[in-house]
Coordinates of C-alpha atoms in Angstrom, one line a residue:
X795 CA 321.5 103.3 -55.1
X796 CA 322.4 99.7 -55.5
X797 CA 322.7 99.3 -52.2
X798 CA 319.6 101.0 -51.5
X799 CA 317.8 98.5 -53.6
X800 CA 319.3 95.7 -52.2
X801 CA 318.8 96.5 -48.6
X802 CA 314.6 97.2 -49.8
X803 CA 314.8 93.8 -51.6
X804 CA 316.0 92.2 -48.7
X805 CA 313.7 93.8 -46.1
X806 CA 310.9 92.4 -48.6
X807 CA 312.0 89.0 -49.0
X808 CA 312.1 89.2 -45.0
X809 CA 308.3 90.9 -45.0
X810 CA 307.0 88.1 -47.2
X811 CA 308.7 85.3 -45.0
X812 CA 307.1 86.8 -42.1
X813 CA 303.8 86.7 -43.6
X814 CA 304.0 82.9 -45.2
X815 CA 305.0 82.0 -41.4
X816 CA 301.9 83.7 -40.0
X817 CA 299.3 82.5 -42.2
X818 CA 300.6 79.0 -43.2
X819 CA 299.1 77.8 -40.2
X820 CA 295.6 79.1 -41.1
X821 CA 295.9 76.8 -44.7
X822 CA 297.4 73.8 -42.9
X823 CA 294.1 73.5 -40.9
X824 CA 292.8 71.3 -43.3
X825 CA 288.9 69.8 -42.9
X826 CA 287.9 67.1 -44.4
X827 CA 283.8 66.2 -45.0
X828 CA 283.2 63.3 -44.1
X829 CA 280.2 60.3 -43.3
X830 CA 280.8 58.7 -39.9
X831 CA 278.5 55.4 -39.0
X832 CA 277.6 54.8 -35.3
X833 CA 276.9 51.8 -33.7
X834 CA 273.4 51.2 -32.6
X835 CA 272.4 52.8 -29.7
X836 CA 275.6 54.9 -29.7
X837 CA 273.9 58.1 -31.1
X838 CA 274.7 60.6 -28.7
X839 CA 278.4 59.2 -27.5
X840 CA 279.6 59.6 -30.7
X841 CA 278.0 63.0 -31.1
X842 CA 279.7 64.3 -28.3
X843 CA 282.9 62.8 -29.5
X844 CA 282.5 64.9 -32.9
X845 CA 281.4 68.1 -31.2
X846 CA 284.5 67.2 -29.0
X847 CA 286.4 67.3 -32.4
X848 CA 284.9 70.6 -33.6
X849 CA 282.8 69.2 -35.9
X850 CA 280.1 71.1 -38.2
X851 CA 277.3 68.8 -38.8
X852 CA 275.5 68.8 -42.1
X853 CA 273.2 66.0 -41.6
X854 CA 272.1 63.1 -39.8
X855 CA 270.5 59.9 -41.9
X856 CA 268.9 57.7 -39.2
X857 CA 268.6 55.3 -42.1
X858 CA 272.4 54.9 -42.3
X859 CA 272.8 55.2 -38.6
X860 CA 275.0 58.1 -40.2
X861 CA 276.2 61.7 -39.1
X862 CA 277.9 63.9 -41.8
X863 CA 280.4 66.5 -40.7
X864 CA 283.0 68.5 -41.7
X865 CA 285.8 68.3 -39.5
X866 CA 289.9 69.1 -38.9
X867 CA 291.4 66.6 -40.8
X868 CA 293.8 66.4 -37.9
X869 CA 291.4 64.9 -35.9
X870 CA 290.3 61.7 -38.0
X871 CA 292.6 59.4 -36.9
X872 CA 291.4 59.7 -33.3
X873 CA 288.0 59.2 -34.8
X874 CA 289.1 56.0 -36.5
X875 CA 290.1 54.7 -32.6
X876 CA 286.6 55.6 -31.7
X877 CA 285.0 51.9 -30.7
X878 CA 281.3 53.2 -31.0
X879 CA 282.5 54.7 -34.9
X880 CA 281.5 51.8 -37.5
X881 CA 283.5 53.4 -40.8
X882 CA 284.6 57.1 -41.4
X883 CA 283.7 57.7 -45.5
X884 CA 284.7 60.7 -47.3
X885 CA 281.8 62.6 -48.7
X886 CA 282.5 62.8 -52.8
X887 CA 281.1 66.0 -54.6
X888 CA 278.4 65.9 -57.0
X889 CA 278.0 68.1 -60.1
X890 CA 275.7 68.7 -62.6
X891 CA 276.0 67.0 -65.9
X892 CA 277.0 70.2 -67.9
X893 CA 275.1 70.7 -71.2
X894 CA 277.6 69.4 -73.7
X895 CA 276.2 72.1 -76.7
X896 CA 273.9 74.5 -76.2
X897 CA 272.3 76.4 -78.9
X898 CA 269.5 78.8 -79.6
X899 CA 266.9 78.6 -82.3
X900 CA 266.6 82.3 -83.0
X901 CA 263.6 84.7 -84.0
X902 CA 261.5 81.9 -82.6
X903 CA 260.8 82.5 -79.0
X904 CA 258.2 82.6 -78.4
X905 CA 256.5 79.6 -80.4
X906 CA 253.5 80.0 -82.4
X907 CA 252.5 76.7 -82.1
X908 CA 254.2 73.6 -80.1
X909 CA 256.7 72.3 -81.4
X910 CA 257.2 68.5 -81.0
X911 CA 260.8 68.1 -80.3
X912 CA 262.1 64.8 -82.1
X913 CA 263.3 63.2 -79.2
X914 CA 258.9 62.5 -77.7
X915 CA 258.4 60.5 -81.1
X916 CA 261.6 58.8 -81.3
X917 CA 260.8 57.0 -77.7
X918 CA 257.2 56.6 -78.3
X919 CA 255.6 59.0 -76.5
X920 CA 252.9 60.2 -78.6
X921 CA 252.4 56.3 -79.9
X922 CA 250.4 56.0 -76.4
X923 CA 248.8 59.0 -75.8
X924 CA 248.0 61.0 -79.4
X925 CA 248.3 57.9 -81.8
X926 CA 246.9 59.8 -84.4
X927 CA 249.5 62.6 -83.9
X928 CA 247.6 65.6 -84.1
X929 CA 248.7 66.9 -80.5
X930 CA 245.1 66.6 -79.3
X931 CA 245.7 63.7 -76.1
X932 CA 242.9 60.6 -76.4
X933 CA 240.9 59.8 -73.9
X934 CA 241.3 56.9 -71.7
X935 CA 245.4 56.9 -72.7
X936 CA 248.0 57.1 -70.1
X937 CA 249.4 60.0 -70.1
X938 CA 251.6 60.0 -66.7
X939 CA 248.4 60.9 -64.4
X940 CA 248.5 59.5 -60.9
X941 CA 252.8 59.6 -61.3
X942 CA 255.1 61.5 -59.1
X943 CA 258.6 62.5 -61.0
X944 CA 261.2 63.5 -58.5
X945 CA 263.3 66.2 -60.5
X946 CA 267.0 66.8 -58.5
X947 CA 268.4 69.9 -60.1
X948 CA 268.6 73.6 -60.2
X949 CA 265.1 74.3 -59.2
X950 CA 262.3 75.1 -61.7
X951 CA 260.6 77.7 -63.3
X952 CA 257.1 77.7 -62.1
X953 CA 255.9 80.9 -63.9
X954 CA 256.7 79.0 -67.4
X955 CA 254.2 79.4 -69.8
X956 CA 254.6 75.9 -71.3
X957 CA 255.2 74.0 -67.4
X958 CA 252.5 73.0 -65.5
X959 CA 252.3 73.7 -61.3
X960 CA 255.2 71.6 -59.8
X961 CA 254.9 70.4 -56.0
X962 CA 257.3 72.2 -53.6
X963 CA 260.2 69.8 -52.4
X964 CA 263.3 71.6 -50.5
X965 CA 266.2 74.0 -52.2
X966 CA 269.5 73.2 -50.0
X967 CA 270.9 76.3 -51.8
X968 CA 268.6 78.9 -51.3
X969 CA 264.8 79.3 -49.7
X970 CA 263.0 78.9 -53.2
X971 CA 262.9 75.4 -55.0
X972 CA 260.9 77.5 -57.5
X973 CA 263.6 79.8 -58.6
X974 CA 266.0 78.6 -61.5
X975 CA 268.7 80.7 -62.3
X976 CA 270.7 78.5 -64.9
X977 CA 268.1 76.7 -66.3
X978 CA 269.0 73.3 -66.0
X979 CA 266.3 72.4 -64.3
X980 CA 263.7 73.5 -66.2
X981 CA 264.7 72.2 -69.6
X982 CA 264.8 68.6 -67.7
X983 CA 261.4 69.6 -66.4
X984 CA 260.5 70.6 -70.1
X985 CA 261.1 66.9 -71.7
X986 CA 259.2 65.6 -68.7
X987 CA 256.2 67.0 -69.4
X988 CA 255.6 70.3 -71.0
X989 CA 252.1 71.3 -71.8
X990 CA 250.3 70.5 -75.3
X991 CA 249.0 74.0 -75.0
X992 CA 249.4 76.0 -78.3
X993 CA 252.8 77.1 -77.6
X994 CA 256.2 76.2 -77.2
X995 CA 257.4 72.4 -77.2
X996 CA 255.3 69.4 -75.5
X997 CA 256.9 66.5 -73.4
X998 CA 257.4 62.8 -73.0
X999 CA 254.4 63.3 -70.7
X1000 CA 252.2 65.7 -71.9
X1001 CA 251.9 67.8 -68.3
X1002 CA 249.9 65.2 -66.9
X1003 CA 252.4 64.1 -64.4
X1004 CA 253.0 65.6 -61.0
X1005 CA 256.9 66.8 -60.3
X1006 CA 258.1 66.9 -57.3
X1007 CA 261.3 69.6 -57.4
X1008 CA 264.3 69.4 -55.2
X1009 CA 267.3 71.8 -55.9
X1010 CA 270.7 71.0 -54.8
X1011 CA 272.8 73.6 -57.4
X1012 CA 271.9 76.8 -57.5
X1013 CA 272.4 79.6 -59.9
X1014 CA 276.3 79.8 -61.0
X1015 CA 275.7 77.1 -62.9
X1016 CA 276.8 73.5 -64.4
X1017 CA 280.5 74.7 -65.0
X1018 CA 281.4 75.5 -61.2
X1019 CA 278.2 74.2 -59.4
X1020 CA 278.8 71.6 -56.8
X1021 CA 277.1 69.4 -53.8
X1022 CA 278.3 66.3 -52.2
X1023 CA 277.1 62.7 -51.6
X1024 CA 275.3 63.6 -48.9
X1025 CA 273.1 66.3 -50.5
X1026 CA 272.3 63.8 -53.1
X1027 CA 271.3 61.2 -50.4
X1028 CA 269.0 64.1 -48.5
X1029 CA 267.8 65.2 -51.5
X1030 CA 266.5 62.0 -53.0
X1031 CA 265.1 60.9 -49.1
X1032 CA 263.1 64.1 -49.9
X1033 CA 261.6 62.5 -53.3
X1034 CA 260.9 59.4 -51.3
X1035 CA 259.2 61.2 -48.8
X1036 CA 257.4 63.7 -51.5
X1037 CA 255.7 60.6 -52.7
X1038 CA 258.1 60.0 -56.1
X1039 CA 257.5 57.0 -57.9
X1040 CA 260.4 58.1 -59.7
X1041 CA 263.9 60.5 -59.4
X1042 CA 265.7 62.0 -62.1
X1043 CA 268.8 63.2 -61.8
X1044 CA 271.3 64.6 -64.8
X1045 CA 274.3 64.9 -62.3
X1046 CA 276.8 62.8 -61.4
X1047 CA 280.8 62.6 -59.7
X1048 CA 283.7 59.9 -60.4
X1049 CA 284.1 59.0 -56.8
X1050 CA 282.1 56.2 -55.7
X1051 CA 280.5 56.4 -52.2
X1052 CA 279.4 53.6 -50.1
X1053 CA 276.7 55.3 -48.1
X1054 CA 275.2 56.8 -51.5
X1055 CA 275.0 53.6 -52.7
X1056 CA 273.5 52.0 -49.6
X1057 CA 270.8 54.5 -50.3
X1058 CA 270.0 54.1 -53.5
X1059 CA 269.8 50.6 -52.6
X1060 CA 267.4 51.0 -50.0
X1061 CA 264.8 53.3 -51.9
X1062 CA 264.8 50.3 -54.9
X1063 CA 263.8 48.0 -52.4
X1064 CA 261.0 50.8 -51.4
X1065 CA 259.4 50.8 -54.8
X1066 CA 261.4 54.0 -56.1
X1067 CA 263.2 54.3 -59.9
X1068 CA 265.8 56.0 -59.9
X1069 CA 267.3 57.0 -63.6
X1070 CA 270.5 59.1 -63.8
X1071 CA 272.7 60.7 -66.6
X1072 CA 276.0 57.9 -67.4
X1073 CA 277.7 61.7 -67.8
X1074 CA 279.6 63.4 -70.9
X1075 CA 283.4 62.7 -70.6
X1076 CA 283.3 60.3 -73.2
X1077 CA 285.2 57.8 -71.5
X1078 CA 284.5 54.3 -69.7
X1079 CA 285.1 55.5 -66.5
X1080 CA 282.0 54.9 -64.1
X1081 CA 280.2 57.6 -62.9
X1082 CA 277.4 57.9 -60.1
X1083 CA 274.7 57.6 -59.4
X1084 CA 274.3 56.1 -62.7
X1085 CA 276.9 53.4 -62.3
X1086 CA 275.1 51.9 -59.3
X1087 CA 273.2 49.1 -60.0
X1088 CA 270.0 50.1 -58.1
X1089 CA 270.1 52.5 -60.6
X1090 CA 269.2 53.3 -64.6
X1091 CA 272.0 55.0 -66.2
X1092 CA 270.9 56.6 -69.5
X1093 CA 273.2 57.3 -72.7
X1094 CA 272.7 59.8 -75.0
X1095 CA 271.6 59.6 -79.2
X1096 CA 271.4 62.0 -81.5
X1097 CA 268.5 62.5 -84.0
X1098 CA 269.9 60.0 -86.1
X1099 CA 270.1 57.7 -83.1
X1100 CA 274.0 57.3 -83.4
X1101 CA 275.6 57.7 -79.6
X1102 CA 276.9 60.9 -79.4
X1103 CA 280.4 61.6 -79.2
X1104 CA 280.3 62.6 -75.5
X1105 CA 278.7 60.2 -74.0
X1106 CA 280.1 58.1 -71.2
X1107 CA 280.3 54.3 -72.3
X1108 CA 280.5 51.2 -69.8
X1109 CA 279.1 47.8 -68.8
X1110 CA 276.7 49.9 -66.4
X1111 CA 275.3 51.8 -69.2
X1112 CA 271.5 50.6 -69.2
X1113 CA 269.3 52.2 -71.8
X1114 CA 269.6 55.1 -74.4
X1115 CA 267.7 58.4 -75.7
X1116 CA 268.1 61.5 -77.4
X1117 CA 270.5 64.1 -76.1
X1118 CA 272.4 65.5 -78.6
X1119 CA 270.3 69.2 -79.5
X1120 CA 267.4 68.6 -77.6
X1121 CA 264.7 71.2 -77.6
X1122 CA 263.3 72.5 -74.3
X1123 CA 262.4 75.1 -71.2
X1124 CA 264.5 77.5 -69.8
X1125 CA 263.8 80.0 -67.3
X1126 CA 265.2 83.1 -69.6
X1127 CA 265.0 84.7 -73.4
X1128 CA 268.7 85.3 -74.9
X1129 CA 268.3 86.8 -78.2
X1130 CA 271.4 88.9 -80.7
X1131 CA 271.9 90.8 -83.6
X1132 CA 274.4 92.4 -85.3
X1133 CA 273.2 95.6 -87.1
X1134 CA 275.2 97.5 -89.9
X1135 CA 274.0 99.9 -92.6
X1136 CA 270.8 99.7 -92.1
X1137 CA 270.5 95.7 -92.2
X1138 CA 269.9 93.3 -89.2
X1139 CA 272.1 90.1 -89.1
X1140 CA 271.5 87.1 -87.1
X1141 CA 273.7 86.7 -84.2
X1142 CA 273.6 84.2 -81.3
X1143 CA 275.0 84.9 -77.8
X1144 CA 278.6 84.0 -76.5
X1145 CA 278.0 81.8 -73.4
X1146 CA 279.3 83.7 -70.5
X1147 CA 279.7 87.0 -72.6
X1148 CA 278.7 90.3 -71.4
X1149 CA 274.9 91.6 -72.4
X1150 CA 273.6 94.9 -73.3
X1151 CA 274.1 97.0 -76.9
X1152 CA 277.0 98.8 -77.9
X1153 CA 278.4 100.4 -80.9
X1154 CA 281.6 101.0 -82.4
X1155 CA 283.4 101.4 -86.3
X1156 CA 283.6 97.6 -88.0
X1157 CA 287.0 96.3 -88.2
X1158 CA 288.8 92.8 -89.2
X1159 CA 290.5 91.4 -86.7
X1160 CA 291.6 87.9 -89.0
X1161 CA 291.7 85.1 -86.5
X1162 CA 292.4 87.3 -83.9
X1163 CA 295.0 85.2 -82.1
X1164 CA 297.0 86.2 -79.5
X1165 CA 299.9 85.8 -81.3
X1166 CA 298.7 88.4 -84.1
X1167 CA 300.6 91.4 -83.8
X1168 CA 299.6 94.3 -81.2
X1169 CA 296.6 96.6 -83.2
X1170 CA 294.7 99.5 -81.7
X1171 CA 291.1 98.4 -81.7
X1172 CA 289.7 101.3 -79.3
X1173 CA 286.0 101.5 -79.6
X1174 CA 286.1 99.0 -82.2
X1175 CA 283.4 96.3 -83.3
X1176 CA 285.9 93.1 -84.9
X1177 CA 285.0 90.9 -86.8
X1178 CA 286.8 87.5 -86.3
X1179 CA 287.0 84.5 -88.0
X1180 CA 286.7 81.2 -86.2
X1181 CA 289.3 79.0 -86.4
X1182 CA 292.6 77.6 -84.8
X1183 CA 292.3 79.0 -81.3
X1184 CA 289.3 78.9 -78.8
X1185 CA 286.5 81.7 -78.6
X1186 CA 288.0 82.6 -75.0
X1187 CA 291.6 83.6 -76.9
X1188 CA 289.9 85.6 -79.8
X1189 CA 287.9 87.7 -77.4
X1190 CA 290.6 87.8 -75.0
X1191 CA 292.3 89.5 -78.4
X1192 CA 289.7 92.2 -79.2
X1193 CA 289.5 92.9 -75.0
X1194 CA 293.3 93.1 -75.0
X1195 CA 293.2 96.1 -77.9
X1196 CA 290.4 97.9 -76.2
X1197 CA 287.5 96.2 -78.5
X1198 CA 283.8 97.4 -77.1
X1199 CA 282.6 93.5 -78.8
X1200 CA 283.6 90.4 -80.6
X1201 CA 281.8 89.0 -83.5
X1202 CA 283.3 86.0 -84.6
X1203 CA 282.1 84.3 -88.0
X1204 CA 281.9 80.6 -88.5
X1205 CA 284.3 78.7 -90.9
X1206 CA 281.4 76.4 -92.2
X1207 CA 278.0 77.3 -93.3
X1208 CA 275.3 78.3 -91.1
X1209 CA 275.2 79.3 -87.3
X1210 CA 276.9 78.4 -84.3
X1211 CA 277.2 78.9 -80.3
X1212 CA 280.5 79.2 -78.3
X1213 CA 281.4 79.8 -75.2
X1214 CA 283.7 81.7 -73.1
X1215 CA 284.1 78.4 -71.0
X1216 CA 283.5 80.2 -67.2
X1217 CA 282.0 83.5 -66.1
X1218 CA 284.8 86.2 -66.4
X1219 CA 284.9 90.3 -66.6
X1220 CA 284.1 89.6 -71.2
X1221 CA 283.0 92.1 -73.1
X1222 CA 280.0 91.5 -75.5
X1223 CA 280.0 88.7 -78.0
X1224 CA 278.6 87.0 -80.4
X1225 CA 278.6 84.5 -82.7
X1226 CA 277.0 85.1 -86.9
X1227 CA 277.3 82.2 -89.9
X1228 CA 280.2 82.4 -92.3
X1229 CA 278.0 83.8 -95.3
X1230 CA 277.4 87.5 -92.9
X1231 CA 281.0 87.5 -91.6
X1232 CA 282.4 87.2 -95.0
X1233 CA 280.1 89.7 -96.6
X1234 CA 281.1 91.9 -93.6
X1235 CA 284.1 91.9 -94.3
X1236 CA 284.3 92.6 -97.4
X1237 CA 281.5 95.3 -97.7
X1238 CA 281.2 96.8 -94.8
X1239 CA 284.5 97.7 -92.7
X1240 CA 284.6 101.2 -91.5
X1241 CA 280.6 101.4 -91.1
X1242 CA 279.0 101.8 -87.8
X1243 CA 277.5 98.6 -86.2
X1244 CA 275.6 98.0 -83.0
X1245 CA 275.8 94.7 -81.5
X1246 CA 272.9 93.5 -79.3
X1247 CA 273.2 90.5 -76.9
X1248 CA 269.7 91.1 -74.6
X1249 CA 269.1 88.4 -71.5
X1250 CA 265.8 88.6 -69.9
X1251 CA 265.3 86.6 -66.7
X1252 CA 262.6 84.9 -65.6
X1253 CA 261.0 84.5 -68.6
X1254 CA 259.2 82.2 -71.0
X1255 CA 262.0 80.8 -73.1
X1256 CA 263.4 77.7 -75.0
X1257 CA 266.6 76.4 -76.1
X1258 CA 268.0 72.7 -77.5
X1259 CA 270.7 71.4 -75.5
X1260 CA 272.9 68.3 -75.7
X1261 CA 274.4 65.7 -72.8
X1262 CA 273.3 62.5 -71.2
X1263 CA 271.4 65.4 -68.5
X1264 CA 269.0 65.9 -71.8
X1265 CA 268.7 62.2 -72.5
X1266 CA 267.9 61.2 -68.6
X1267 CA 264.7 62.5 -68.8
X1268 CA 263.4 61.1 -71.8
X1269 CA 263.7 57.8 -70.0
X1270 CA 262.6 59.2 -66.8
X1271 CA 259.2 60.5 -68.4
X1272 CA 258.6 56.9 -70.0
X1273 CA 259.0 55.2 -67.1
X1274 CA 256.1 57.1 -65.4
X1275 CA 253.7 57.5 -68.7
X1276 CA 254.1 53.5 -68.9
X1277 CA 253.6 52.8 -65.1
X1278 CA 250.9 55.4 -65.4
X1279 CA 248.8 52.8 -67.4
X1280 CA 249.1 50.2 -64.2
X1281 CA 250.5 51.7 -61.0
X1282 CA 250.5 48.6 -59.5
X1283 CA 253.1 47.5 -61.7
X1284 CA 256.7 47.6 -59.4
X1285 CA 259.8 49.7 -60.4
X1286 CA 261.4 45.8 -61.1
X1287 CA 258.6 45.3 -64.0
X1288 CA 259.0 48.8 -65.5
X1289 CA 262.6 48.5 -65.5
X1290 CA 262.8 45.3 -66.9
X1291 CA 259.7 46.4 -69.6
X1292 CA 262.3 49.0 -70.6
X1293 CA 265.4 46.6 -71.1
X1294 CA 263.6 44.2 -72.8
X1295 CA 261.8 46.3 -75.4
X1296 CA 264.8 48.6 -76.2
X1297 CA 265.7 48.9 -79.9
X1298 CA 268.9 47.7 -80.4
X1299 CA 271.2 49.5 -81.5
X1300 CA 275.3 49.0 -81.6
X1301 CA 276.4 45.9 -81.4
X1302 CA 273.8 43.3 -81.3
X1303 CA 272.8 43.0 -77.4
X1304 CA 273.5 44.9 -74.8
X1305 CA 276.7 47.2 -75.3
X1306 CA 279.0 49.8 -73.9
X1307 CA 277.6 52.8 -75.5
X1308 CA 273.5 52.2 -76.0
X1309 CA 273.2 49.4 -73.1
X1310 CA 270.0 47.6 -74.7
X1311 CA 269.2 50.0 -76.8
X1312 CA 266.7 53.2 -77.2
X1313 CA 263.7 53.2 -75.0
X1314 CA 260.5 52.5 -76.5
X1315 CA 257.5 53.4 -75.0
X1316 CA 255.0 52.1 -76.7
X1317 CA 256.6 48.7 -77.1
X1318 CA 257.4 48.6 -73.4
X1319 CA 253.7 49.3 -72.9
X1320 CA 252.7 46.6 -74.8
X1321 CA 254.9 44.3 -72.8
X1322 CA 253.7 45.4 -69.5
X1323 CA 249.9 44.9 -70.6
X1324 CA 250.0 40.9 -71.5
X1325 CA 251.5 40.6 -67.6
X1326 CA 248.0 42.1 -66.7
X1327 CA 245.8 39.1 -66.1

């Protein structure tokens, strides 16, 4: 028998050899994606040469001289001899700037009555065009009219109750720019300009400016949602050629790229503003677009207007806004409960989490650690108490022991939201405050609950998130309700209105972590008017 086992180990061993030598050859064919400049006049020769090389072409920017391909890695360094090639430039991806928090206001969707979220008053906003704050716009104010806001994201939500009618730019993921199935787009689109209509929030802008929608991400989301360079470049060519007077973009990528920047460059000189998120590592590291100088790179403040923790800090960090639990519109509802002996408790959903009702006998788990010992938690509801290890590891816990949903309790008072951290096969979770979990526990183990975590998309919805991708548009949306008041005002004078009227905050001066300071609209209004002969 030992033999036996040897001789099918062996013959195995031999069977997986045999298959790393057949398919290694398949992963060694590496591609790379790259930008390759032409010489003038050299167009189609150099074409050829990269159809020669087995090259897919993803675009061609006349206004680079500028083909981008993907193509065998194998065959760059022939490229390189090419005399009509100028520079070969790897393409760097692009993500979105994830939402640092996220949380839900619950049992309030929808809104009675708008809701001004504190970030429109703390730039200004409503200092120009509803002075005496009663969410009724004056006459003869600017309000953003006549402006065109480029918005490069995940598309937009055009059946929103609280958006106005956006103007179709191009989707390079799917064939509808108007379809948003993550929802960072619209809650940028949200702060921009959503309506003063009797419901839900109201915007820098108060729906008076046009947006021009181009979406580069689509629906998986800001955790594993990617584009390159190159989309960004084609993406804001379409802005430029949709008319924007300004782009907004809450993305960003650590690589640097020559060609982007070139770009960026050009549609400065053109008259464009481009305003982008400095990103959420929390670092100094550049990131771009942001860290070009032809563009604005925005900071994010919390209510209090301290910098929040997250946000990116460098000598390219130009102005500052709110972005730490910034109310908005998303393109879905997401409600939850957790419902035991007859009373309803507040729940909020786990990102990522599975949706739907289910119901099972109330149990606590503790901490529900992996390292707990081995329980039998078959058709269980468990409670769990937050703490020590992540949200991902406690479900993991209750999954593990055949748990049909999580609830896990906060260690402090009040709500929370979690996450899973990426999509995965979860079971249903959700999160409840400390003052439930704890009564819970010690009233009502061995009752029946039902825990409810119900997505509807599209839909009418709202949510405050936090990152430098909720402060971008704050700044965004100024610059057009400002320019709005004089359009022929140039990008320069806007920009400059901005720096020069920020409130300082930090360190006296411009800084590393609030550049000149919070953006003031009014103020920078004010500024622009005595140019005006």
């Amino acid at each position: 028998m030992k033999f036996t086992f040897v001789k099918k180990g062996f013959a195995l061993l031999v069977g997986l050899m045999l298959v790393l030598v057949l398919v290694t050859p398949a992963f060694a064919a590496a591609k790379s994606r790259v930008f390759i400049e032409f010489k003038p006049g050299t167009k189609a020769a150099v074409k050829s040469a990269l159809v020669g090389a087995k090259a897919e072409f993803h675009y061609t920017f006349k206004e680079l001289k500028s083909f981008v391909v993907t193509v065998p890695t194998t065959a760059l360094k022939g490229l390189k001899k090419n005399p009509n090639i100028v520079s070969i430039e790897v393409d760097p991806e692009r993500y979105l700037v994830p939402a640092a928090k996220k949380t839900v206001k619950p049992g309030e969707i929808p809104y009675a009555l708008s809701e001004v979220p504190y970030g429109v008053d703390m730039v200004q906003a409503r200092e120009i065009w509803d002075p005496d704050f009663d969410l009724d716009v004056n006459n003869n104010t600017p309000t953003g009219a006549g402006m065109t806001v480029c918005i490069i994201d995940t598309g937009y939500y055009q059946g929103h109750e609280d958006l106005k009618d956006a103007i179709g730019g191009i989707s390079q993921v799917d064939d509808d720019w108007s379809r948003d199935g993550y929802g960072h787009g619209t809650h940028v689109a949200g702060t921009i300009s959503a309506l003063p209509n009797g419901l839900g929030v109201v915007g820098v802008t108060p729906g008076a400016v046009d947006l021009y929608i181009v979406k580069i991400f689509d629906d998986l989301g800001a955790w594993v949602t990617k584009a390159h360079a190159s989309d960004l470049i084609a993406a804001a060519y379409s802005c430029r050629d949709g008319g924007a007077d300004v782009i907004s973009m809450s993305l960003s990528g650590t690589n640097k790229s020559g060609k982007e920047e070139r770009a960026f460059n050009s549609l400065y000189e053109a008259g464009i503003l481009s305003i982008a998120a400095a990103s959420n590592d929390g670092l100094d590291v550049y990131h771009y677009p942001a860290s070009y100088d032809s563009v604005v790179s925005v900071a994010a403040l919390d209510s209090e207007m301290v910098v929040a923790d997250f946000s990116q800090f460098n000598d390219q960090v130009e102005l500052a806004a709110p972005g730490v639990d910034v109310l908005s519109t998303i393109p879905y509802t997401s409600e939850a409960y957790v419902a035991v002996d007859g009373a309803t408790y507040t729940a909020w959903p786990m990102e990522y989490a599975a949706t739907g009702t289910v119901s099972g006998e109330l149990v606590d788990g503790g901490l529900c650690r992996a390292i707990d010992p081995i329980v039998d938690w078959t058709g269980k509801v468990v409670l769990c108490s937050r703490g020590e290890v992540s949200f991902a590891e406690k479900v993991t816990k209750v999954m593990d022991s055949g748990g049909t949903a999580a609830v896990i309790y906060n260690n402090v008072e009040g709500l929370f939201s979690g996450t899973m951290g990426e999509a995965g096969d979860w079971i249903l979770a959700v999160s409840i405050s400390m003052e439930d979990g704890q009564y819970l526990v010690a009233n009502k183990l061995g009752m029946m609950a039902e825990v409810a975590s119900i997505y509807t998309w599209p839909a009418s919805g709202y949510e405050a998130w936090s990152g430098t991708s909720m402060s971008t548009p704050h700044v965004s949306a100024v610059a057009a309700l400002i320019w709005s008041a004089h359009p022929a005002w140039t990008n320069v004078q806007i920009r400059e209105a901005m720096q020069i009227t920020a409130l300082d905050l930090g360190d006296p001066g411009r800084d590393v972590h609030y550049g000149f300071g919070l953006v003031q609209a009014k103020d920078a209004l004010d500024y622009l008017k005595a140019l005006v002969p």
